[in-house]
Amino acid sequence: MLRRCQLPIPRTIIHTATARHPQAERRNLSPPTSTNVKRKKKPSSRSLDADVVRWNKTITYHMRHGRFDAARQLFEQMPRRTIVSWNTMLSGYLSNGQYSSALWLFDAMPHRDEFSWNTMINGHVRYGKLGAARRMFEQMPMRDIVSWNTMISAYAQSGHVEQAQEIFDRAPVKDSVSWNGILAAYLQNGRFEAAQVLFESNPYWDTVSWNAMIAGYVRRNRLVDAQQLFDRLLEKDIVSWNTMISGYAQNGYMMEARRLFSESPYKDVFTWTAMVSGYAQNGMLDEAKLMFDEMPERNIVTWNAIVAAYVQNKRMDEAEELFNAMPCKNISSWNTMVTGYAQAGMIEEARSIFDKMNDRDPISWSAMIAGYAQSGHSEEALHLFIEMGRSGERMNRSSFTCAFSTCADIAVLECGMQVHGRLVKAGYGLGCFVGNALLSMYFKCGNIDEAYKAFEEISQKDVVTWNTMIVGYARHGFGNKALEAFDLMRTTEMKPDNVTLVGVLSACSHAGLINKGIGFFYSMHQDFGIKPKAEHYTCMIDLLGRAGRLAEAQALIKDLPFEPDATMWGALLGASRIHRHTELGRKAAEKIFEMEPNNAGMYVLLSNLYASSGSWAEASKLRVMMQDRGVRKVPGFSWIEVDNRVHTFSVGDSLHPEKAKIYAFLEELDMKMKKAGYVSATNLVLHDVEEEEKEQMLKFHSEKLAVAYGILRLTPGRPVRVIKNLRVCEDCHDAIKYISLIESRLIILRDSNRFHHFSCGSCSCRDYW
């Protein structure tokens, strides 16, 4: 539809591209000299003119088939050339991308007519040389209506509305193309109010202009105004009807769309496709299929629309059936199926379709990479990203975003930094979409310095950018930095949202900023217009519970405006573990088990609480309950990235090829730690065994093995970054503090709940986790 509205440029292009110029031949557009006039009277001259016409036609034929070298050779051999010969070569060069040759030819022309000037001006415009086009326009000895319209359209298409208006005002004569050109300048560049005024000032618009105004109203969702203008239009064409039908369909007004569809005297494949797409986009899949089945003819767009409808509704079997029935498929058809299977978690089917594609574009690769990433196949996602680069396919922002998200999920910082390098090499700036993914990657991989640099480089920060900074600092235990980022956000025009306040309250909770957190919670509705939701109450319960204000946390749960969920009771259970409040922890756990009987993490928390208080009988009962309910504890794993390889450890790991060095180093460390004052937290062992055995069980937890391996393999001075899939235990937390002091290393541990920065014998969480 937009293409139909932008008629001024196409009309000019069609004119300049008509290389034969039969009218020009008949009118003899050679320079009007007396010699030429005499020649026309000689019979031999007529015969020669006929030869020139044949030569010109042959040149045109060569140019149309891309053989501009052959055309040039023929042109150079001509014994006589007319102005049409020169113009044919000029327009041929430009249509074949030979801009420099066209410039040379134009300068060499012995004579030029308006067509020559207009063709070269249009060439400047097509190759983005608007300044050169304007200079040539001003140099023209005489201008016709095409000259003025070409410049109006050129400025309109380039967004220079004022210049288009200036040329329009100067034009001595205006036709429908002139008026359409200035109207298009307003409509295409967001000057809709000016377009309205212009439209109402002229009663002689053609149907094309009416359609452009109707489309303008539709694009702004002003369907009432569009309908009124449509009703005023006396000579409606198929574009008029299609614009209104698609406008109603795209905005969900399917009854109105159907009414106009029934009334329309014209229906083409676009009309039918608009209805099919409208039904599909509004969840009316059965109606879409009925309309599809009734269509007298279908094109690739229609087929893609109906396949996409089934994909969006996760009805992949029917989508596949339609896909296989398509008479022809384009790359969009294949991409739709890859995306559909990937989003439905059918990763093998998605890969099968992907492998069958003869041609792939960045969307194909990004859809497959995203499918792997979202289904937990992180390594496959990164391998495919690398393969995409090797294939020569240009990586788009979406593929980089998927790669950053994958690196963040498995916390492979070195790999993420390499992807960042490729992003810079590809010439992409840090817009919101890819910039936010990069920012999140650095935070999740534990590099807050690089995260801050990425934040500074993001040119246009949206609310997600600010939220990522606030939540990132909060998870790393830097509550004050999180609040500084929040204060800075408030100096901008960006408004905080629900996630922002969750980050702020979480920062206060993790950093022990109790009074600030309470203040934010009770003022968030008044100050920011955000009514507290479940996640905000959870943060408050966590904040009060961690501070030991368990009675207030209980009261908050009791006075909730809705029923508390398992997450809230989990926060209270965690606080009960920290403060050894066995009875409150048991009550909280009972509530959780009612809602989520298979939540293994909560069983472990309660077990830790029983063990730390010496309630071995209760701990034993809990283990029996887990067995009866079929609840299995998630095994703990820790991993570290060294030399672009990820090394994974489990408790007491015996599979790592360097296990002997690791265990020997840990034994050495254990002796140094005990001399420095470290005491094993044997009360956390969930088995009633001897103290020495408990110490041995704690000594080789997975996070200690990973930290030891990092110290052994990484260059001194480099941070040791370790990831654990579960919450770090108290004994490992204390031990790593001592290790950071003894080895003079920064150790960054990311567990399932937050980050811990260990340095000089202390942790960023201030033992408040």
GROMACS .gro file of N, CA and C in nm, residues 158-258:
model
  303
  158SER      N    1   1.387   1.159   0.110
  158SER     CA    2   1.505   1.173   0.196
  158SER      C    3   1.471   1.238   0.330
  159GLY      N    4   1.345   1.273   0.350
  159GLY     CA    5   1.304   1.331   0.478
  159GLY      C    6   1.325   1.480   0.489
  160HIS      N    7   1.360   1.547   0.379
  160HIS     CA    8   1.382   1.692   0.381
  160HIS      C    9   1.252   1.762   0.341
  161VAL      N   10   1.162   1.773   0.435
  161VAL     CA   11   1.028   1.824   0.405
  161VAL      C   12   1.033   1.972   0.367
  162GLU      N   13   1.113   2.050   0.438
  162GLU     CA   14   1.118   2.195   0.410
  162GLU      C   15   1.168   2.222   0.268
  163GLN      N   16   1.271   2.148   0.226
  163GLN     CA   17   1.322   2.166   0.091
  163GLN      C   18   1.220   2.122  -0.014
  164ALA      N   19   1.149   2.012   0.016
  164ALA     CA   20   1.044   1.968  -0.076
  164ALA      C   21   0.937   2.077  -0.089
  165GLN      N   22   0.901   2.137   0.024
  165GLN     CA   23   0.800   2.244   0.022
  165GLN      C   24   0.850   2.365  -0.057
  166GLU      N   25   0.980   2.396  -0.042
  166GLU     CA   26   1.037   2.511  -0.113
  166GLU      C   27   1.028   2.489  -0.264
  167ILE      N   28   1.069   2.369  -0.311
  167ILE     CA   29   1.062   2.339  -0.455
  167ILE      C   30   0.917   2.342  -0.503
  168PHE      N   31   0.827   2.285  -0.423
  168PHE     CA   32   0.686   2.285  -0.458
  168PHE      C   33   0.633   2.428  -0.475
  169ASP      N   34   0.670   2.515  -0.382
  169ASP     CA   35   0.623   2.654  -0.388
  169ASP      C   36   0.680   2.728  -0.509
  170ARG      N   37   0.803   2.693  -0.549
  170ARG     CA   38   0.867   2.761  -0.661
  170ARG      C   39   0.817   2.711  -0.796
  171ALA      N   40   0.762   2.590  -0.800
  171ALA     CA   41   0.722   2.530  -0.928
  171ALA      C   42   0.619   2.618  -0.998
  172PRO      N   43   0.647   2.661  -1.124
  172PRO     CA   44   0.552   2.749  -1.193
  172PRO      C   45   0.422   2.678  -1.232
  173VAL      N   46   0.434   2.547  -1.254
  173VAL     CA   47   0.316   2.467  -1.290
  173VAL      C   48   0.316   2.343  -1.203
  174LYS      N   49   0.199   2.303  -1.155
  174LYS     CA   50   0.188   2.185  -1.071
  174LYS      C   51   0.083   2.092  -1.129
  175ASP      N   52   0.117   1.962  -1.134
  175ASP     CA   53   0.019   1.864  -1.175
  175ASP      C   54  -0.011   1.770  -1.058
  176SER      N   55  -0.085   1.665  -1.085
  176SER     CA   56  -0.123   1.574  -0.976
  176SER      C   57  -0.001   1.509  -0.912
  177VAL      N   58   0.104   1.487  -0.993
  177VAL     CA   59   0.226   1.428  -0.938
  177VAL      C   60   0.292   1.524  -0.838
  178SER      N   61   0.290   1.654  -0.869
  178SER     CA   62   0.347   1.754  -0.778
  178SER      C   63   0.274   1.753  -0.645
  179TRP      N   64   0.141   1.757  -0.652
  179TRP     CA   65   0.062   1.758  -0.529
  179TRP      C   66   0.078   1.627  -0.452
  180ASN      N   67   0.081   1.516  -0.523
  180ASN     CA   68   0.104   1.388  -0.455
  180ASN      C   69   0.242   1.383  -0.389
  181GLY      N   70   0.340   1.446  -0.457
  181GLY     CA   71   0.476   1.445  -0.403
  181GLY      C   72   0.485   1.520  -0.271
  182ILE      N   73   0.425   1.639  -0.263
  182ILE     CA   74   0.434   1.716  -0.139
  182ILE      C   75   0.347   1.653  -0.029
  183LEU      N   76   0.235   1.593  -0.070
  183LEU     CA   77   0.154   1.521   0.028
  183LEU      C   78   0.231   1.402   0.085
  184ALA      N   79   0.301   1.331  -0.004
  184ALA     CA   80   0.383   1.217   0.041
  184ALA      C   81   0.495   1.263   0.133
  185ALA      N   82   0.551   1.382   0.105
  185ALA     CA   83   0.657   1.435   0.192
  185ALA      C   84   0.608   1.450   0.335
  186TYR      N   85   0.486   1.502   0.349
  186TYR     CA   86   0.428   1.517   0.483
  186TYR      C   87   0.397   1.381   0.546
  187LEU      N   88   0.332   1.295   0.470
  187LEU     CA   89   0.287   1.167   0.526
  187LEU      C   90   0.404   1.075   0.564
  188GLN      N   91   0.506   1.072   0.479
  188GLN     CA   92   0.618   0.981   0.503
  188GLN      C   93   0.712   1.029   0.612
  189ASN      N   94   0.700   1.153   0.652
  189ASN     CA   95   0.794   1.209   0.749
  189ASN      C   96   0.725   1.258   0.876
  190GLY      N   97   0.611   1.200   0.905
  190GLY     CA   98   0.546   1.227   1.033
  190GLY      C   99   0.478   1.361   1.046
  191ARG      N  100   0.453   1.430   0.935
  191ARG     CA  101   0.386   1.561   0.941
  191ARG      C  102   0.237   1.543   0.905
  192PHE      N  103   0.170   1.460   0.981
  192PHE     CA  104   0.035   1.422   0.942
  192PHE      C  105  -0.062   1.540   0.951
  193GLU      N  106  -0.046   1.624   1.053
  193GLU     CA  107  -0.136   1.739   1.065
  193GLU      C  108  -0.121   1.832   0.945
  194ALA      N  109   0.003   1.856   0.903
  194ALA     CA  110   0.027   1.939   0.784
  194ALA      C  111  -0.034   1.874   0.661
  195ALA      N  112  -0.025   1.740   0.652
  195ALA     CA  113  -0.085   1.669   0.540
  195ALA      C  114  -0.236   1.688   0.539
  196GLN      N  115  -0.298   1.686   0.656
  196GLN     CA  116  -0.443   1.709   0.664
  196GLN      C  117  -0.481   1.846   0.610
  197VAL      N  118  -0.406   1.948   0.653
  197VAL     CA  119  -0.435   2.084   0.609
  197VAL      C  120  -0.419   2.094   0.458
  198LEU      N  121  -0.310   2.038   0.407
  198LEU     CA  122  -0.284   2.041   0.262
  198LEU      C  123  -0.395   1.969   0.187
  199PHE      N  124  -0.435   1.855   0.237
  199PHE     CA  125  -0.536   1.775   0.168
  199PHE      C  126  -0.668   1.850   0.159
  200GLU      N  127  -0.707   1.914   0.268
  200GLU     CA  128  -0.836   1.985   0.269
  200GLU      C  129  -0.831   2.113   0.187
  201SER      N  130  -0.708   2.161   0.155
  201SER     CA  131  -0.696   2.288   0.080
  201SER      C  132  -0.715   2.268  -0.070
  202ASN      N  133  -0.715   2.145  -0.115
  202ASN     CA  134  -0.722   2.118  -0.260
  202ASN      C  135  -0.838   2.022  -0.287
  203PRO      N  136  -0.940   2.063  -0.357
  203PRO     CA  137  -1.056   1.974  -0.383
  203PRO      C  138  -1.034   1.879  -0.500
  204TYR      N  139  -0.917   1.887  -0.566
  204TYR     CA  140  -0.899   1.811  -0.690
  204TYR      C  141  -0.800   1.696  -0.678
  205TRP      N  142  -0.796   1.632  -0.566
  205TRP     CA  143  -0.704   1.519  -0.549
  205TRP      C  144  -0.751   1.399  -0.630
  206ASP      N  145  -0.653   1.319  -0.675
  206ASP     CA  146  -0.692   1.195  -0.742
  206ASP      C  147  -0.706   1.083  -0.639
  207THR      N  148  -0.746   0.968  -0.683
  207THR     CA  149  -0.773   0.856  -0.592
  207THR      C  150  -0.648   0.814  -0.517
  208VAL      N  151  -0.533   0.824  -0.583
  208VAL     CA  152  -0.407   0.787  -0.518
  208VAL      C  153  -0.387   0.868  -0.390
  209SER      N  154  -0.414   0.997  -0.398
  209SER     CA  155  -0.396   1.085  -0.282
  209SER      C  156  -0.496   1.052  -0.172
  210TRP      N  157  -0.621   1.028  -0.210
  210TRP     CA  158  -0.721   0.987  -0.110
  210TRP      C  159  -0.675   0.860  -0.039
  211ASN      N  160  -0.626   0.766  -0.115
  211ASN     CA  161  -0.579   0.641  -0.054
  211ASN      C  162  -0.463   0.664   0.042
  212ALA      N  163  -0.374   0.756   0.004
  212ALA     CA  164  -0.260   0.786   0.091
  212ALA      C  165  -0.307   0.845   0.224
  213MET      N  166  -0.406   0.935   0.220
  213MET     CA  167  -0.458   0.995   0.343
  213MET      C  168  -0.531   0.890   0.428
  214ILE      N  169  -0.609   0.806   0.363
  214ILE     CA  170  -0.679   0.699   0.437
  214ILE      C  171  -0.577   0.609   0.507
  215ALA      N  172  -0.471   0.574   0.433
  215ALA     CA  173  -0.366   0.489   0.491
  215ALA      C  174  -0.298   0.559   0.608
  216GLY      N  175  -0.282   0.692   0.596
  216GLY     CA  176  -0.222   0.768   0.706
  216GLY      C  177  -0.305   0.759   0.833
  217TYR      N  178  -0.436   0.771   0.820
  217TYR     CA  179  -0.524   0.756   0.936
  217TYR      C  180  -0.517   0.614   0.991
  218VAL      N  181  -0.514   0.517   0.902
  218VAL     CA  182  -0.509   0.377   0.946
  218VAL      C  183  -0.383   0.349   1.026
  219ARG      N  184  -0.269   0.400   0.975
  219ARG     CA  185  -0.142   0.376   1.045
  219ARG      C  186  -0.142   0.437   1.185
  220ARG      N  187  -0.220   0.539   1.206
  220ARG     CA  188  -0.229   0.602   1.338
  220ARG      C  189  -0.346   0.548   1.420
  221ASN      N  190  -0.404   0.439   1.372
  221ASN     CA  191  -0.518   0.374   1.440
  221ASN      C  192  -0.638   0.468   1.455
  222ARG      N  193  -0.647   0.566   1.368
  222ARG     CA  194  -0.763   0.656   1.368
  222ARG      C  195  -0.864   0.605   1.266
  223LEU      N  196  -0.924   0.492   1.299
  223LEU     CA  197  -1.008   0.423   1.203
  223LEU      C  198  -1.139   0.495   1.177
  224VAL      N  199  -1.190   0.568   1.276
  224VAL     CA  200  -1.313   0.645   1.255
  224VAL      C  201  -1.289   0.752   1.149
  225ASP      N  202  -1.177   0.825   1.161
  225ASP     CA  203  -1.145   0.927   1.062
  225ASP      C  204  -1.119   0.864   0.925
  226ALA      N  205  -1.051   0.749   0.926
  226ALA     CA  206  -1.026   0.680   0.800
  226ALA      C  207  -1.156   0.639   0.732
  227GLN      N  208  -1.252   0.591   0.810
  227GLN     CA  209  -1.381   0.549   0.756
  227GLN      C  210  -1.457   0.669   0.698
  228GLN      N  211  -1.452   0.783   0.767
  228GLN     CA  212  -1.521   0.903   0.718
  228GLN      C  213  -1.462   0.947   0.584
  229LEU      N  214  -1.329   0.946   0.574
  229LEU     CA  215  -1.265   0.985   0.448
  229LEU      C  216  -1.298   0.884   0.339
  230PHE      N  217  -1.298   0.758   0.374
  230PHE     CA  218  -1.333   0.653   0.279
  230PHE      C  219  -1.475   0.673   0.227
  231ASP      N  220  -1.568   0.710   0.315
  231ASP     CA  221  -1.707   0.732   0.274
  231ASP      C  222  -1.720   0.853   0.181
  232ARG      N  223  -1.632   0.953   0.199
  232ARG     CA  224  -1.636   1.072   0.115
  232ARG      C  225  -1.579   1.045  -0.025
  233LEU      N  226  -1.497   0.945  -0.037
  233LEU     CA  227  -1.432   0.915  -0.165
  233LEU      C  228  -1.534   0.858  -0.263
  234LEU      N  229  -1.553   0.929  -0.375
  234LEU     CA  230  -1.654   0.887  -0.472
  234LEU      C  231  -1.605   0.775  -0.561
  235GLU      N  232  -1.478   0.783  -0.604
  235GLU     CA  233  -1.424   0.682  -0.696
  235GLU      C  234  -1.326   0.594  -0.621
  236LYS      N  235  -1.379   0.494  -0.554
  236LYS     CA  236  -1.295   0.402  -0.477
  236LYS      C  237  -1.236   0.297  -0.571
  237ASP      N  238  -1.108   0.268  -0.553
  237ASP     CA  239  -1.048   0.158  -0.628
  237ASP      C  240  -1.015   0.044  -0.531
  238ILE      N  241  -0.951  -0.058  -0.582
  238ILE     CA  242  -0.923  -0.175  -0.498
  238ILE      C  243  -0.829  -0.141  -0.383
  239VAL      N  244  -0.739  -0.042  -0.405
  239VAL     CA  245  -0.648   0.000  -0.297
  239VAL      C  246  -0.727   0.063  -0.183
  240SER      N  247  -0.830   0.142  -0.217
  240SER     CA  248  -0.913   0.205  -0.115
  240SER      C  249  -0.978   0.099  -0.026
  241TRP      N  250  -1.040   0.001  -0.090
  241TRP     CA  251  -1.107  -0.105  -0.014
  241TRP      C  252  -1.007  -0.187   0.067
  242ASN      N  253  -0.896  -0.221   0.007
  242ASN     CA  254  -0.797  -0.303   0.078
  242ASN      C  255  -0.737  -0.230   0.198
  243THR      N  256  -0.717  -0.099   0.182
  243THR     CA  257  -0.661  -0.022   0.293
  243THR      C  258  -0.753  -0.027   0.414
  244MET      N  259  -0.881  -0.008   0.393
  244MET     CA  260  -0.976  -0.011   0.504
  244MET      C  261  -0.993  -0.151   0.561
  245ILE      N  262  -1.002  -0.250   0.475
  245ILE     CA  263  -1.020  -0.388   0.523
  245ILE      C  264  -0.900  -0.431   0.607
  246SER      N  265  -0.779  -0.407   0.556
  246SER     CA  266  -0.659  -0.447   0.631
  246SER      C  267  -0.645  -0.365   0.759
  247GLY      N  268  -0.686  -0.236   0.754
  247GLY     CA  269  -0.680  -0.152   0.874
  247GLY      C  270  -0.766  -0.207   0.986
  248TYR      N  271  -0.890  -0.242   0.953
  248TYR     CA  272  -0.978  -0.301   1.054
  248TYR      C  273  -0.925  -0.436   1.101
  249ALA      N  274  -0.878  -0.517   1.009
  249ALA     CA  275  -0.831  -0.653   1.044
  249ALA      C  276  -0.709  -0.646   1.136
  250GLN      N  277  -0.614  -0.559   1.104
  250GLN     CA  278  -0.493  -0.549   1.184
  250GLN      C  279  -0.519  -0.496   1.324
  251ASN      N  280  -0.627  -0.423   1.342
  251ASN     CA  281  -0.658  -0.366   1.472
  251ASN      C  282  -0.764  -0.447   1.547
  252GLY      N  283  -0.797  -0.563   1.495
  252GLY     CA  284  -0.885  -0.654   1.569
  252GLY      C  285  -1.033  -0.634   1.546
  253TYR      N  286  -1.072  -0.544   1.454
  253TYR     CA  287  -1.215  -0.520   1.429
  253TYR      C  288  -1.260  -0.608   1.311
  254MET      N  289  -1.269  -0.736   1.340
  254MET     CA  290  -1.294  -0.831   1.232
  254MET      C  291  -1.437  -0.824   1.177
  255MET      N  292  -1.534  -0.783   1.260
  255MET     CA  293  -1.671  -0.768   1.209
  255MET      C  294  -1.677  -0.658   1.104
  256GLU      N  295  -1.610  -0.544   1.132
  256GLU     CA  296  -1.607  -0.434   1.036
  256GLU      C  297  -1.530  -0.475   0.911
  257ALA      N  298  -1.419  -0.546   0.931
  257ALA     CA  299  -1.340  -0.592   0.816
  257ALA      C  300  -1.424  -0.684   0.729
  258ARG      N  301  -1.499  -0.774   0.793
  258ARG     CA  302  -1.581  -0.870   0.718
  258ARG      C  303  -1.693  -0.797   0.643
   0.00000   0.00000   0.00000
